[in-house]
PDB file of C-alpha atoms in Angstrom:
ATOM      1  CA  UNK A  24     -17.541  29.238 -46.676  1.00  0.00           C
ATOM      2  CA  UNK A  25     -19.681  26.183 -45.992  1.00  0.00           C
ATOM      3  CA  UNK A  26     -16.881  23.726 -45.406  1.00  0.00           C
ATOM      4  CA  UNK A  27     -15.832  25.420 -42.600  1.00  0.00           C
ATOM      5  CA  UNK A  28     -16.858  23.669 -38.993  1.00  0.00           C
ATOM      6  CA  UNK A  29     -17.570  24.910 -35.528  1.00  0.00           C
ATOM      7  CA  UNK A  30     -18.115  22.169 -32.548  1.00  0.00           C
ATOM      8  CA  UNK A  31     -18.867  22.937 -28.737  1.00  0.00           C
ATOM      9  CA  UNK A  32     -16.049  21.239 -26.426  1.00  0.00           C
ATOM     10  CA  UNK A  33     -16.555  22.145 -22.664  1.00  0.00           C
ATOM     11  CA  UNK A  34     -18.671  25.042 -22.728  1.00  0.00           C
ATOM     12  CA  UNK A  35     -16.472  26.884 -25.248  1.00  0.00           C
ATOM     13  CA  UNK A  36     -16.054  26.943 -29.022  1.00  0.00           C
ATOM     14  CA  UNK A  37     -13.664  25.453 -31.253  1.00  0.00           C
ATOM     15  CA  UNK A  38     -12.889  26.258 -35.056  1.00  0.00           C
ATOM     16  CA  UNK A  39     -13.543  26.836 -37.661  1.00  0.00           C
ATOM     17  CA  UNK A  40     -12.043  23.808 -38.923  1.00  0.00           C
ATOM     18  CA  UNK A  41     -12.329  21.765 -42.276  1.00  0.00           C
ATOM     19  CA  UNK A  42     -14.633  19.204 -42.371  1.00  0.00           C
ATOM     20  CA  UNK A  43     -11.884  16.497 -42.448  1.00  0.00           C
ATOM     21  CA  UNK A  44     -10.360  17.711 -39.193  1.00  0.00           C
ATOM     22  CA  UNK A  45     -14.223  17.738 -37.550  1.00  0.00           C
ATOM     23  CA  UNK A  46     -14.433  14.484 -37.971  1.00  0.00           C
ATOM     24  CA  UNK A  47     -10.768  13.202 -36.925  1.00  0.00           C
ATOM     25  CA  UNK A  48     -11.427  15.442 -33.609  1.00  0.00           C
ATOM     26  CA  UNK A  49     -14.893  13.685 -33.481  1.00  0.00           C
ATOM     27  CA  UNK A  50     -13.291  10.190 -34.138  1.00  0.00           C
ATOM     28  CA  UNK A  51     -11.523  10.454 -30.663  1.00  0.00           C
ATOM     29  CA  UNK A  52     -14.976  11.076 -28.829  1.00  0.00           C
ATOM     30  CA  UNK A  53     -16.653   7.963 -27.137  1.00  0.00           C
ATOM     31  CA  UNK A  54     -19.967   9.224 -27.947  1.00  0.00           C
ATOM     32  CA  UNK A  55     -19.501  11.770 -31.196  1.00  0.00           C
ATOM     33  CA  UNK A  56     -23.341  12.066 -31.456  1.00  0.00           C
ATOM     34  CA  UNK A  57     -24.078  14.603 -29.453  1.00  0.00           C
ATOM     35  CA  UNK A  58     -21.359  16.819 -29.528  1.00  0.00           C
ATOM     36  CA  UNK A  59     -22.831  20.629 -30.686  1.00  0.00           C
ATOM     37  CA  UNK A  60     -21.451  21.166 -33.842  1.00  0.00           C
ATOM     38  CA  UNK A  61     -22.623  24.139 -36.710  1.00  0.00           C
ATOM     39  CA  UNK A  62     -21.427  25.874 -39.663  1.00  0.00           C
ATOM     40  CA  UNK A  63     -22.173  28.817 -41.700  1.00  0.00           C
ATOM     41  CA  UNK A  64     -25.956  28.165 -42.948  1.00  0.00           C
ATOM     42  CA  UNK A  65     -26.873  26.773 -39.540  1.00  0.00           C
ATOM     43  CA  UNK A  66     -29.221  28.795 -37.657  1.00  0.00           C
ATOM     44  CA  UNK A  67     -28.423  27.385 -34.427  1.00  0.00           C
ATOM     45  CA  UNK A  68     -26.274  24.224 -33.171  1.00  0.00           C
ATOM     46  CA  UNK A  69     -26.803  20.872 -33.848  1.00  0.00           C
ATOM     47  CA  UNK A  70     -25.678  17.630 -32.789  1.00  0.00           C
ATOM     48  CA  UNK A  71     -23.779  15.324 -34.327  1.00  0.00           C
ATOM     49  CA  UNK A  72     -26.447  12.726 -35.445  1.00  0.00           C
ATOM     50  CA  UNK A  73     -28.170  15.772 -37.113  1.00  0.00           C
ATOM     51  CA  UNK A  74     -25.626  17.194 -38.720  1.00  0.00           C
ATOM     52  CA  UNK A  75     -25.792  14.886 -41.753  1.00  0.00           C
ATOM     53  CA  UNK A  76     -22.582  15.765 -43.693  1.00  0.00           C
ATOM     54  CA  UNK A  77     -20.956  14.564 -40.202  1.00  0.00           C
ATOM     55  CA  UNK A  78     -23.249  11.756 -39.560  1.00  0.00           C
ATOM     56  CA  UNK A  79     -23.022   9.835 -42.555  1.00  0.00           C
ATOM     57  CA  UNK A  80     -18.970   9.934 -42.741  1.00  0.00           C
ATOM     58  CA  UNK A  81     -18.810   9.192 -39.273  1.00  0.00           C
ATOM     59  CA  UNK A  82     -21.549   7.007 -38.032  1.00  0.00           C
ATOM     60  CA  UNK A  83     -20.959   4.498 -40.924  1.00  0.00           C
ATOM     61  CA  UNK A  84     -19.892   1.082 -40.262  1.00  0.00           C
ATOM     62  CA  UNK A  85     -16.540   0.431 -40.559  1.00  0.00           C
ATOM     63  CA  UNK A  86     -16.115  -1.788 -44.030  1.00  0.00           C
ATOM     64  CA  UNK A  87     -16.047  -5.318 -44.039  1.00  0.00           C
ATOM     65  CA  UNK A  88     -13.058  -7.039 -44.862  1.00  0.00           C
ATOM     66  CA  UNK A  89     -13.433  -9.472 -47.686  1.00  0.00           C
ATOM     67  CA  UNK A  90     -13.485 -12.647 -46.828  1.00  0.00           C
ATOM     68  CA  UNK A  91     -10.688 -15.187 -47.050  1.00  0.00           C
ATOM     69  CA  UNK A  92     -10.248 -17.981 -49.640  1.00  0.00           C
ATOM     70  CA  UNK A  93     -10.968 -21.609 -48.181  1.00  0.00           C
ATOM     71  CA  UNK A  94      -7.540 -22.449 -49.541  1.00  0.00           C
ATOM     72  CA  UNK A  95      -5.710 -19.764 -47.580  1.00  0.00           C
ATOM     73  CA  UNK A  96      -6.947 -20.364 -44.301  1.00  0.00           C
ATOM     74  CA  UNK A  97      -4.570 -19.648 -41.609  1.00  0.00           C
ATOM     75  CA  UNK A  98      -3.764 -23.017 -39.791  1.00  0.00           C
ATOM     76  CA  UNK A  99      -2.656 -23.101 -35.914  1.00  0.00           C
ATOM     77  CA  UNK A 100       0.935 -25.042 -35.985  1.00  0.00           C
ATOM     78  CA  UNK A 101       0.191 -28.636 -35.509  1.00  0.00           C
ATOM     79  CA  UNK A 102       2.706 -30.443 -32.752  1.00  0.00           C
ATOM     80  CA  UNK A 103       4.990 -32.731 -34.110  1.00  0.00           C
ATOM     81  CA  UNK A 104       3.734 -36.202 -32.295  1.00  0.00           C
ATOM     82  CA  UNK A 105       7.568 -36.541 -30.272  1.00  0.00           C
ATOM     83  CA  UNK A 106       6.682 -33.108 -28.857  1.00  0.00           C
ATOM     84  CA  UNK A 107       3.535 -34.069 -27.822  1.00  0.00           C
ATOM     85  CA  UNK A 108       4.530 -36.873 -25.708  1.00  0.00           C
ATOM     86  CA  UNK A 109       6.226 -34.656 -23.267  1.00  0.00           C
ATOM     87  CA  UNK A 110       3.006 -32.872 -22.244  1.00  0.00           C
ATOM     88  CA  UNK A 111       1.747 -36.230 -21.531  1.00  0.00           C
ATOM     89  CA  UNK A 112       2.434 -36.468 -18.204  1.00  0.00           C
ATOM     90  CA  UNK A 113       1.690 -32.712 -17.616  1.00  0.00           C
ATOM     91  CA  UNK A 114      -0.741 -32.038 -15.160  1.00  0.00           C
ATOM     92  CA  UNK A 115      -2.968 -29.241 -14.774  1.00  0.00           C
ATOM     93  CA  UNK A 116      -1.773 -26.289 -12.837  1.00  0.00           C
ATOM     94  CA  UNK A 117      -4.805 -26.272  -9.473  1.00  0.00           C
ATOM     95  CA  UNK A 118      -5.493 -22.788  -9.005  1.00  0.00           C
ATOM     96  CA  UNK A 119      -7.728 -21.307  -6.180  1.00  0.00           C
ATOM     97  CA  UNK A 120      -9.544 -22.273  -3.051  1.00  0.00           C
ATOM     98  CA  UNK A 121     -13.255 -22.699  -3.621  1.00  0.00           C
ATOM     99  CA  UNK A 122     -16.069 -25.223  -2.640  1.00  0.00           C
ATOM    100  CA  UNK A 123     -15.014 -28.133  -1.469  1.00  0.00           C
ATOM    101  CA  UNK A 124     -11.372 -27.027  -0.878  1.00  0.00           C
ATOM    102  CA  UNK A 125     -12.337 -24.480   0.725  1.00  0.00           C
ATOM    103  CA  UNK A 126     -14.118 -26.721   3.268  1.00  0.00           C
ATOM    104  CA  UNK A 127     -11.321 -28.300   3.599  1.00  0.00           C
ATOM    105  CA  UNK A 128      -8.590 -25.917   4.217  1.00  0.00           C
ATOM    106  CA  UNK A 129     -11.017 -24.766   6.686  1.00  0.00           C
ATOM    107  CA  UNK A 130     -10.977 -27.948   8.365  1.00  0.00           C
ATOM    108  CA  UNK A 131      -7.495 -28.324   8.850  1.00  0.00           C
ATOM    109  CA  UNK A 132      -6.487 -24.866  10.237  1.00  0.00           C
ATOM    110  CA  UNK A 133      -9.144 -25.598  12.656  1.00  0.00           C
ATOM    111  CA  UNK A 134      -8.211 -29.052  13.244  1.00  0.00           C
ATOM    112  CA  UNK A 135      -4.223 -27.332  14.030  1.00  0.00           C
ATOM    113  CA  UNK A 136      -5.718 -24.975  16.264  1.00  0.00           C
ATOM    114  CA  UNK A 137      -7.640 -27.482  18.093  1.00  0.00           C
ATOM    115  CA  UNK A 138      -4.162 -30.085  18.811  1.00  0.00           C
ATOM    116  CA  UNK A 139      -2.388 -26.554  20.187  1.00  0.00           C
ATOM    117  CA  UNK A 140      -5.772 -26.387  22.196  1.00  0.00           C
ATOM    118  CA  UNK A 141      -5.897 -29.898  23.329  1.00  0.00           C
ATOM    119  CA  UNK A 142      -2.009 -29.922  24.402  1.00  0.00           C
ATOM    120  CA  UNK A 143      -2.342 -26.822  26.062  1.00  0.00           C
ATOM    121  CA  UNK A 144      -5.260 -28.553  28.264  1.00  0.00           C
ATOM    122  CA  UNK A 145      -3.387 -31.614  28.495  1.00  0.00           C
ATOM    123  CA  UNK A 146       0.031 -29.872  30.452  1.00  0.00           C
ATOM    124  CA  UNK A 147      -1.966 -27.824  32.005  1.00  0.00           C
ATOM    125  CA  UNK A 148      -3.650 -30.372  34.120  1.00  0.00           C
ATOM    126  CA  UNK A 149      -0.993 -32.757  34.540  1.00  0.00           C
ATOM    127  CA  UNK A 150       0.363 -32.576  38.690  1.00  0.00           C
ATOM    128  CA  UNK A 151       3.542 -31.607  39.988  1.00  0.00           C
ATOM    129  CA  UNK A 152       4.291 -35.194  41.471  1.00  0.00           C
ATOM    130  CA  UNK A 153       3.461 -36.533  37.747  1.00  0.00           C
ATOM    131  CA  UNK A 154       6.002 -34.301  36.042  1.00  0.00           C
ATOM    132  CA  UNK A 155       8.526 -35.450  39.262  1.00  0.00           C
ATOM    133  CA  UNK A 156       7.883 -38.707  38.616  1.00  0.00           C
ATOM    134  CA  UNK A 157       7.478 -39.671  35.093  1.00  0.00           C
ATOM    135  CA  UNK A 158       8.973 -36.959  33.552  1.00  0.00           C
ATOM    136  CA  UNK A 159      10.267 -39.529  30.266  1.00  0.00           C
ATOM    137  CA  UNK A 160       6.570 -40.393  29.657  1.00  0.00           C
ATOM    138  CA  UNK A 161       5.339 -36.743  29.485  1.00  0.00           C
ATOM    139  CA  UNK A 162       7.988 -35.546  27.279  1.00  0.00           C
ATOM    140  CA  UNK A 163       7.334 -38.805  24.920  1.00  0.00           C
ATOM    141  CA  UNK A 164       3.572 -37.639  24.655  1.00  0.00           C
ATOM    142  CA  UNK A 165       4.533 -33.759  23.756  1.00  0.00           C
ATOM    143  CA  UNK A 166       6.856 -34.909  21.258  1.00  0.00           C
ATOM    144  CA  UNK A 167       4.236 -37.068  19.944  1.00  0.00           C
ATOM    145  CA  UNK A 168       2.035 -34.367  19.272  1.00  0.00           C
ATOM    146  CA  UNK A 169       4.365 -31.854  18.217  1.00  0.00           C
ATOM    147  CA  UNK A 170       5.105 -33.957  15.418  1.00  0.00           C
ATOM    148  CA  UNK A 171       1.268 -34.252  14.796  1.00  0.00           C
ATOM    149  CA  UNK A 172       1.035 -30.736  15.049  1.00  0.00           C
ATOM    150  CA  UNK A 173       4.325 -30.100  12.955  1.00  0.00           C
ATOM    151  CA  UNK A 174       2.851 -32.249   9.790  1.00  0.00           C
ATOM    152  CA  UNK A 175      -0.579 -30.839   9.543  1.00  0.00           C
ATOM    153  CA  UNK A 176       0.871 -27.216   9.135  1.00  0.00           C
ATOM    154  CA  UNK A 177       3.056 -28.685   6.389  1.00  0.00           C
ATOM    155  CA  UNK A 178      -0.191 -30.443   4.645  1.00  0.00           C
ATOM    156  CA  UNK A 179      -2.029 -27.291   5.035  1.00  0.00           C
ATOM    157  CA  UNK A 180       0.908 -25.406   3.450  1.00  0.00           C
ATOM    158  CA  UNK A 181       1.096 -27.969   0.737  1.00  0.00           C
ATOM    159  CA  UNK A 182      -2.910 -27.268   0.437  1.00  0.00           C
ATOM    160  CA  UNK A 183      -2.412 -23.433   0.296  1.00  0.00           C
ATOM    161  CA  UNK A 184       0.596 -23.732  -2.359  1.00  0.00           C
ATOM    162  CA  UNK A 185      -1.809 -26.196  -4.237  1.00  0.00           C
ATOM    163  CA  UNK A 186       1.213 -28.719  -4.691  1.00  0.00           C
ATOM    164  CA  UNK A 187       0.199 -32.165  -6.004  1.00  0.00           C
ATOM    165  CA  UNK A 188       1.816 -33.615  -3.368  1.00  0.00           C
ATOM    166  CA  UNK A 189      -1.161 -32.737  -1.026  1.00  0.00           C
ATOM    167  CA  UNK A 190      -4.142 -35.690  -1.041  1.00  0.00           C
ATOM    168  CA  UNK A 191      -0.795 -38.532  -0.267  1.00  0.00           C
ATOM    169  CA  UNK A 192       0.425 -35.819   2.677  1.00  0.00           C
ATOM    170  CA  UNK A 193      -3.085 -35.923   3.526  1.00  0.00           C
ATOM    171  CA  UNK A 194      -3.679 -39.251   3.575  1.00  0.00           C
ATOM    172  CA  UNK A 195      -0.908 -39.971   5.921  1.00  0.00           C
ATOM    173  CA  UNK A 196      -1.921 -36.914   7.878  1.00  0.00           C
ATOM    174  CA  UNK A 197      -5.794 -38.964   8.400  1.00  0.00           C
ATOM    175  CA  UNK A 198      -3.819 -42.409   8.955  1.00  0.00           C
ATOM    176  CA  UNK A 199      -1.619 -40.456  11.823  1.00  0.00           C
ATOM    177  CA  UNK A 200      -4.475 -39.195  13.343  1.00  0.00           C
ATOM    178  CA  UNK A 201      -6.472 -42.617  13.788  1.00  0.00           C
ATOM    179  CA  UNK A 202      -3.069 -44.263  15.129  1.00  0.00           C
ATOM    180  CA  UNK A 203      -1.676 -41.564  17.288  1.00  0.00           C
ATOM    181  CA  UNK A 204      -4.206 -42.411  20.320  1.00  0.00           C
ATOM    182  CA  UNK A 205      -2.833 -46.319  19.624  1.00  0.00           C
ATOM    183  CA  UNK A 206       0.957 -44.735  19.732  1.00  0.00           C
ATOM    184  CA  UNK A 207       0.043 -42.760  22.956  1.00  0.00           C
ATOM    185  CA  UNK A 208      -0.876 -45.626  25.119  1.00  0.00           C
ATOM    186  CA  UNK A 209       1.657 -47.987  23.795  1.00  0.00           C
ATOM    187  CA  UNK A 210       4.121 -45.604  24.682  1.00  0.00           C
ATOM    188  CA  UNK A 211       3.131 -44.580  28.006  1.00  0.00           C
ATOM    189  CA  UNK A 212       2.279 -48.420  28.683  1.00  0.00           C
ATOM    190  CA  UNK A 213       5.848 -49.083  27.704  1.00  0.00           C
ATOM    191  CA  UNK A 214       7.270 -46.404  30.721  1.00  0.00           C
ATOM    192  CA  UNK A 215       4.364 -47.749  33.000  1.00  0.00           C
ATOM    193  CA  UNK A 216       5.071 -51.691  32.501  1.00  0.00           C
ATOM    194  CA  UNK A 217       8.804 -51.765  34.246  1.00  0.00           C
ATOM    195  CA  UNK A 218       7.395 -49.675  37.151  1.00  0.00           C
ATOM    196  CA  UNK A 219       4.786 -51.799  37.775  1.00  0.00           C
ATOM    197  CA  UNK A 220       6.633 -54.656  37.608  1.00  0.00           C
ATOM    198  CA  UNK A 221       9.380 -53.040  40.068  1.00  0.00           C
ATOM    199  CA  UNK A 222       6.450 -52.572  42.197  1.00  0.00           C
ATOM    200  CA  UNK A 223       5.005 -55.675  42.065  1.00  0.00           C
ATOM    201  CA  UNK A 224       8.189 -57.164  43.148  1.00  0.00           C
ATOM    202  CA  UNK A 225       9.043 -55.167  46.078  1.00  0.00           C
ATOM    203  CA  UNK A 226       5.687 -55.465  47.426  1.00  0.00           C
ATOM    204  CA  UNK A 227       5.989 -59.715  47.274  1.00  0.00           C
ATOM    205  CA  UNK A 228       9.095 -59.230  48.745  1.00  0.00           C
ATOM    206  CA  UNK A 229       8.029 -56.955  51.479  1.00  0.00           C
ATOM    207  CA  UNK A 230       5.219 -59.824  51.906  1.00  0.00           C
ATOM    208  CA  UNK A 231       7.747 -62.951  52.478  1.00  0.00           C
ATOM    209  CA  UNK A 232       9.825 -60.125  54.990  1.00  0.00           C
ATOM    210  CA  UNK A 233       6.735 -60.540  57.005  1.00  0.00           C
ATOM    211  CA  UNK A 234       5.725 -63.714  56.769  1.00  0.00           C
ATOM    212  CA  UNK A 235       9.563 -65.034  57.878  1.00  0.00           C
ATOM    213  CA  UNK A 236       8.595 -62.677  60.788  1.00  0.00           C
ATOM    214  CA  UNK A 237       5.649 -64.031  61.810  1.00  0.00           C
ATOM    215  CA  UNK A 238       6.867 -67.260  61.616  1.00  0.00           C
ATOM    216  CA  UNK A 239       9.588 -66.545  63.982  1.00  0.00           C
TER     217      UNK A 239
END
């Protein structure tokens, strides 16, 4: 029987099976040509691509589906022009960190890290007799910069989470950063001023002491 099929499948040999099921077994194959097939009449195996009662029924290209009338064209649904006013306003979701963004984001984790740097320096070098004295003053300028510090981990998060609120948080951030060293001084001028003054006045009055005395 010459319908009857044979086909090699990991070393071993499968069949005999009809033609038909040969090539629904062969269907399921990534690469069909050169599985080892025979039959009676075949002096020796053959592959796939050789065998051409298998190749022709198998290798053929799939047919072509006719093609569809201009009239019946399938149409995408068309949005009504009310709808289509409430994607107006809808901007586009951002969605990774790359290029310039990336520069960015770069630059403000580093700029973070380099406040906590900078504040660590700055109590570190600051004198017993400082902190006895003008303790209000010190306190003022770390609560200065923790709020610094506080608002350009929430830009940065705002960054990261790619909100839209980001380049006005930003903005502020850059404004804050060019008026903080204004802030600083006005505040620590503002503690300063009255002591001076306190000073200046009991030193003038220290003066007339001793000029009453020498005039005596």
């Amino acid at each position: 029987m010459t319908d009857l099929w044979y086909y090699a499948d990991g070393g071993q040999q499968r069949g005999p099976i009809s033609i038909s099921e040969l090539l629904t077994v062969l269907a399921r194959i990534a690469d069909p040509r050169r599985v080892m097939v025979r039959r009676d009449g075949f002096e020796d195996w053959k592959p796939v691509e050789e065998a051409h009662e298998i190749a022709q029924q198998l290798l053929q290209s799939p047919p072509q589906e006719p093609a569809s009338p201009p009239g019946a064209a399938v149409r995408e649904p068309a949005v009504l022009a009310e709808d289509a006013t409430a994607f107006k306003h809808v901007q586009r979701e951002m969605t990774g960190i790359s290029g310039w963004l990336a520069l960015l984001a770069f630059g403000q984790v580093m700029g973070i890290l380099r406040l906590i740097f900078n504040v660590g320096q700055y109590v570190q070098s600051i004198d017993d007799k400082v902190w006895t004295y003008f303790p209000t003053v010190i306190w003022s300028e770390m609560l200065i910069n923790a709020a610094m510090i506080g608002f350009a981990i929430w830009t940065t998060v705002l960054l990261f989470r790619h909100s839209h609120r980001f380049p006005a948080f930003f903005i502020v951030q850059m404004i804050c950063a060019v008026l903080m060293p204004l802030v600083d001084l006005l505040c620590v001028a503002s503690f300063f001023s009255p002591s001076i003054a306190r000073s200046a006045i009991f030193s003038s009055s220290n003066l007339d002491r001793s000029d009453k005395r020498l005039s005596v």
